[in-house]
Coordinates of N, CA and C in Angstrom, one line a residue:
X1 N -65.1 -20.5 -107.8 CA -64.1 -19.9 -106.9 C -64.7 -19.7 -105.5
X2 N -65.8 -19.0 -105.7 CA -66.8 -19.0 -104.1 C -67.0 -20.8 -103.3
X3 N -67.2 -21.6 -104.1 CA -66.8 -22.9 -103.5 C -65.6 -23.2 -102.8
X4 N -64.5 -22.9 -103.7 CA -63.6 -23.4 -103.2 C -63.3 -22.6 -101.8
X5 N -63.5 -21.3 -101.5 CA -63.0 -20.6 -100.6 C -63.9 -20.7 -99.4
X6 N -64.9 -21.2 -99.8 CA -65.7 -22.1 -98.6 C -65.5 -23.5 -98.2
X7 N -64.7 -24.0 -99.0 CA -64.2 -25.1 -98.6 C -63.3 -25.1 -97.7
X8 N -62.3 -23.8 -98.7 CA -61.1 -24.3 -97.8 C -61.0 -23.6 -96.2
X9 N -62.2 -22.5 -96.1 CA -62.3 -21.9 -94.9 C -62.9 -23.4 -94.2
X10 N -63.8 -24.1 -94.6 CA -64.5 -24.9 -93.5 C -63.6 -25.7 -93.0
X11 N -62.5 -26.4 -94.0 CA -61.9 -27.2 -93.5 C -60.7 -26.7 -92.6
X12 N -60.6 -25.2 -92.6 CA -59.4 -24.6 -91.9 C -59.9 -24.4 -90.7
X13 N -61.3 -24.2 -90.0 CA -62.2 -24.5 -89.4 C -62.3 -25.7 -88.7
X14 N -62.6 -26.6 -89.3 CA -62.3 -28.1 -88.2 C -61.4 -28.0 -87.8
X15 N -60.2 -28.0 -88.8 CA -58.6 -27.8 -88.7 C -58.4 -27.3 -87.4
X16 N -58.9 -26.1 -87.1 CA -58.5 -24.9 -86.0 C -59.3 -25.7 -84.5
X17 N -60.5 -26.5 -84.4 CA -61.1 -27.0 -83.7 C -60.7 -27.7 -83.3
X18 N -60.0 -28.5 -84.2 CA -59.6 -30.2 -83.6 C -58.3 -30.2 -82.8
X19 N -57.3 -29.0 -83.2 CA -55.8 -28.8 -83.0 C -56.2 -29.0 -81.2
X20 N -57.0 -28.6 -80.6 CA -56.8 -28.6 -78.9 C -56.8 -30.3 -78.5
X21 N -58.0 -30.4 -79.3 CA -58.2 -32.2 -78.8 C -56.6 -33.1 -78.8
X22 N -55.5 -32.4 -79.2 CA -54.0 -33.1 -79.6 C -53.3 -32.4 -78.5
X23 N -53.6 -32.0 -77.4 CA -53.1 -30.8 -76.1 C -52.5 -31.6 -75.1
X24 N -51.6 -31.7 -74.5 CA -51.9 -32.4 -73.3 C -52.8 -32.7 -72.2
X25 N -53.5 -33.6 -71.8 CA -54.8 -33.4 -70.8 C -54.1 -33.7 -69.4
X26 N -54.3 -32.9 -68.1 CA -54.0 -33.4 -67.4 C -55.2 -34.3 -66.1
X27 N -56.1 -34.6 -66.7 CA -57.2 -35.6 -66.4 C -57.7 -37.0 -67.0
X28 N -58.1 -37.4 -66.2 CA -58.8 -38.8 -67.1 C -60.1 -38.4 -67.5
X29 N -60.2 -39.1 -68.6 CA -61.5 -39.2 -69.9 C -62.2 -40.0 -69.6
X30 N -63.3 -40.0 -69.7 CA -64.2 -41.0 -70.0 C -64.4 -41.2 -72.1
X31 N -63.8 -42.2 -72.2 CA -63.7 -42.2 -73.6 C -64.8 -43.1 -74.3
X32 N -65.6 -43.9 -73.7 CA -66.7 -45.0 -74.1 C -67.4 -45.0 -73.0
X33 N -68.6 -45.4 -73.9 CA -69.3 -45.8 -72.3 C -71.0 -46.3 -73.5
X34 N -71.0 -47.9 -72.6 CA -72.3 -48.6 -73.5 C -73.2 -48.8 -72.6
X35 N -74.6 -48.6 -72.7 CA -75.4 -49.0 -72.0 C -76.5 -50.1 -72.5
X36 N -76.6 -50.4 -73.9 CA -77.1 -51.7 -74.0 C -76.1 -52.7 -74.9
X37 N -76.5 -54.0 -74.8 CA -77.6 -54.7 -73.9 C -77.2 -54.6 -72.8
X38 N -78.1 -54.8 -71.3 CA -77.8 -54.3 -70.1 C -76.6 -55.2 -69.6
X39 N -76.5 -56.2 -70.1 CA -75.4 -57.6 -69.3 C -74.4 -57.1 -69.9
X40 N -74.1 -56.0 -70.7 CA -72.6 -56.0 -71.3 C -72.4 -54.2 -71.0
X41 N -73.1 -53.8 -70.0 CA -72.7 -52.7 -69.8 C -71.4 -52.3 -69.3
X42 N -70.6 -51.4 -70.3 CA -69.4 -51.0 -69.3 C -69.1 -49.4 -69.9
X43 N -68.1 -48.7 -69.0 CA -67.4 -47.9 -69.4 C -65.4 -48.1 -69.6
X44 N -65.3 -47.0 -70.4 CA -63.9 -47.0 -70.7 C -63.1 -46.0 -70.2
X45 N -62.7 -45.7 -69.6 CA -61.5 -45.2 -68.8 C -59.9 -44.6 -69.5
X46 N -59.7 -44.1 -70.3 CA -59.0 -43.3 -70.9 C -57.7 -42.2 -69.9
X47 N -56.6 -42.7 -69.8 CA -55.7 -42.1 -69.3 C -54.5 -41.2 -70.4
X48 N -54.8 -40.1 -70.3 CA -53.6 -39.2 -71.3 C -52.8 -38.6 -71.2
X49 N -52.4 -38.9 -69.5 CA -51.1 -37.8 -69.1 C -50.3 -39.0 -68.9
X50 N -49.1 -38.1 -68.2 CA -47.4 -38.9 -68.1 C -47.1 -39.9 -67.3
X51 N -48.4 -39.8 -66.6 CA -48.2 -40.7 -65.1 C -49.0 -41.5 -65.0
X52 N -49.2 -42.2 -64.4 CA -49.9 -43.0 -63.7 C -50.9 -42.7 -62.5
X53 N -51.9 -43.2 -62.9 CA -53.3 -42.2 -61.6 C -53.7 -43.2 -60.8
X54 N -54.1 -43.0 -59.8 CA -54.3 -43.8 -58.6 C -56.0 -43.8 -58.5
X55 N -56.5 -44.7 -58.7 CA -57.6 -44.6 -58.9 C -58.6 -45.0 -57.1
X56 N -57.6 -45.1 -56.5 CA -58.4 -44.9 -55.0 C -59.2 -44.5 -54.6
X57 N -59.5 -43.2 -54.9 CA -60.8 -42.0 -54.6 C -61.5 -41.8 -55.5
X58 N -61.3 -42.5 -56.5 CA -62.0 -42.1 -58.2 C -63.7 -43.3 -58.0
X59 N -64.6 -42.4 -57.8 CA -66.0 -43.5 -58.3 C -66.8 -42.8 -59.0
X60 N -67.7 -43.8 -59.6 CA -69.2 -43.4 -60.6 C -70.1 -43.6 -59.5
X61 N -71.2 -42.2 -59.8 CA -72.2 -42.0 -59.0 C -73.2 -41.0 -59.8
X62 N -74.4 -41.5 -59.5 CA -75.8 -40.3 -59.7 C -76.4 -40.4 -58.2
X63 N -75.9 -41.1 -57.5 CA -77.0 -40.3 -56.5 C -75.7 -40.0 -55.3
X64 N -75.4 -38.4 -54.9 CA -74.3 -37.9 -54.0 C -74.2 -38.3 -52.8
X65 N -75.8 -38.8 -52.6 CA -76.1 -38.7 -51.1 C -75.5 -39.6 -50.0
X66 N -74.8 -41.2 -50.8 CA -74.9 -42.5 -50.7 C -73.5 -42.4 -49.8
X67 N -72.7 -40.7 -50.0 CA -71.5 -40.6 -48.8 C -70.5 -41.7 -49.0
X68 N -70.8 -42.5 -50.1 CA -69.5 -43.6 -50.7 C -69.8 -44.9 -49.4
X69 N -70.8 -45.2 -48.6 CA -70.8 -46.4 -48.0 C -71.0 -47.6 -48.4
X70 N -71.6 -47.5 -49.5 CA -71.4 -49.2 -50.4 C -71.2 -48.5 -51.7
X71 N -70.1 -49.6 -51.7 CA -69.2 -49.6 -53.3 C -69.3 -51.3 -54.1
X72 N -69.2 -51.2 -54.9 CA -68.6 -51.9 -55.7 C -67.3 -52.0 -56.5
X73 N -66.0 -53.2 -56.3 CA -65.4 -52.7 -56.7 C -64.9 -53.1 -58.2
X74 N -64.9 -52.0 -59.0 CA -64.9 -52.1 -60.6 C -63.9 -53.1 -61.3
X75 N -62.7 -52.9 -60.7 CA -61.7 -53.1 -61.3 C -61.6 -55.0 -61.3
X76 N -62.5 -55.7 -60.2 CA -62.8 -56.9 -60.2 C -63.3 -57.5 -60.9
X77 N -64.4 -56.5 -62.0 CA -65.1 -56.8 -62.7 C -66.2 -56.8 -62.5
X78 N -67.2 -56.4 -61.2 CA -68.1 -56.6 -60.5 C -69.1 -55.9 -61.1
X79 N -70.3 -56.3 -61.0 CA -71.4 -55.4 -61.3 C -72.1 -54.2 -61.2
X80 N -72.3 -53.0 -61.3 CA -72.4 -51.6 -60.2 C -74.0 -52.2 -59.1
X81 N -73.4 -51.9 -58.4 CA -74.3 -52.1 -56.7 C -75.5 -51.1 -57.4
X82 N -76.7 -51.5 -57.2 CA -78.5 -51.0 -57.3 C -78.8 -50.3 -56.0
X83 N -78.7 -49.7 -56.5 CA -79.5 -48.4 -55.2 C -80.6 -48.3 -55.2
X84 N -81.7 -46.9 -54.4 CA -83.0 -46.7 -54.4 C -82.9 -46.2 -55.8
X85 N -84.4 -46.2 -56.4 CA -84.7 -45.7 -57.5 C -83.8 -45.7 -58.5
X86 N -83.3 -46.6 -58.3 CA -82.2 -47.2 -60.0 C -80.9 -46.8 -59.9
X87 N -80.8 -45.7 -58.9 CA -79.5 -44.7 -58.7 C -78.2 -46.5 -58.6
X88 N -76.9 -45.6 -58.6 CA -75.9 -46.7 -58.6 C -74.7 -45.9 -58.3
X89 N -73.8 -46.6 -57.7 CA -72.4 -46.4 -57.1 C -71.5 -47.3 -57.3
X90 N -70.2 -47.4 -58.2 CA -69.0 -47.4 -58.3 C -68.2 -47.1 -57.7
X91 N -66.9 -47.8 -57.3 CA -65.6 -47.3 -57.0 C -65.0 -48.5 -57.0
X92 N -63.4 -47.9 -57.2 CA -62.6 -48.5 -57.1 C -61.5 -48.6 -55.9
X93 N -61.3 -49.9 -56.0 CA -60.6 -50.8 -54.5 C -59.5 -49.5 -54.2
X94 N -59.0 -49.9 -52.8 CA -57.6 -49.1 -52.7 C -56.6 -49.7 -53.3
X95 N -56.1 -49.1 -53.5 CA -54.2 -49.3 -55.0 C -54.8 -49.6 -56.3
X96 N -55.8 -49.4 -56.6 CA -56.2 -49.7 -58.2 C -55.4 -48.4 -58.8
X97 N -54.8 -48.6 -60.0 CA -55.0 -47.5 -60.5 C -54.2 -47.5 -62.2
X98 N -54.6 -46.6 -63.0 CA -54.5 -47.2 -64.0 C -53.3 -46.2 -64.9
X99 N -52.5 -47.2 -65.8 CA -51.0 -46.3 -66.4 C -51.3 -45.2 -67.7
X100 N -50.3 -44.8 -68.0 CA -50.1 -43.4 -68.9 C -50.9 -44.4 -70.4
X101 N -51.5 -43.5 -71.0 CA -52.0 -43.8 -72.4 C -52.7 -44.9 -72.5

């Protein structure tokens, strides 16, 4: 009986955990993202609200400093632009932008 009431608490437990992840989001996700092998690197881009997002101002960056002056643009397919010390910068063209779900 001590089993089962541990069971069924654990699973009332995830249960209770998982219910948010089914919420409405009103942001984009990053839902994937591969880094090897290097020639097939990409990310996945995940849209869960009602609308449609304009992906104009939207870029990937580790280094802040770069003020957005060279981009690359994603949506072309292009490669991410090599910075100093490995850093890299993304963005996407103006009017890209990507639909609900």
């Amino acid at each position: 009986m001590q089993f089962v009431r541990r069971f069924l608490f654990a699973g009332l437990l995830c249960l209770g955990l998982a219910l948010p992840a089914f919420g409405q989001n009103d942001h984009l996700l990053i839902s994937e993202f591969v880094v090897t092998p290097t020639a097939g690197e990409f990310i996945e881009i995940y849209n869960p609200t009602n609308a449609t997002v304009d992906l104009t101002t939207y870029y990937l960056t580790d280094d802040v400093s770069n003020n957005n002056n060279d981009y690359i643009k994603v949506v072309n397919g292009a490669a991410a632009l090599a910075v100093a010390n490995f850093d890299f910068l993304v963005k996407f063209p103006d009017g890209a932008s990507i639909a609900p779900g």
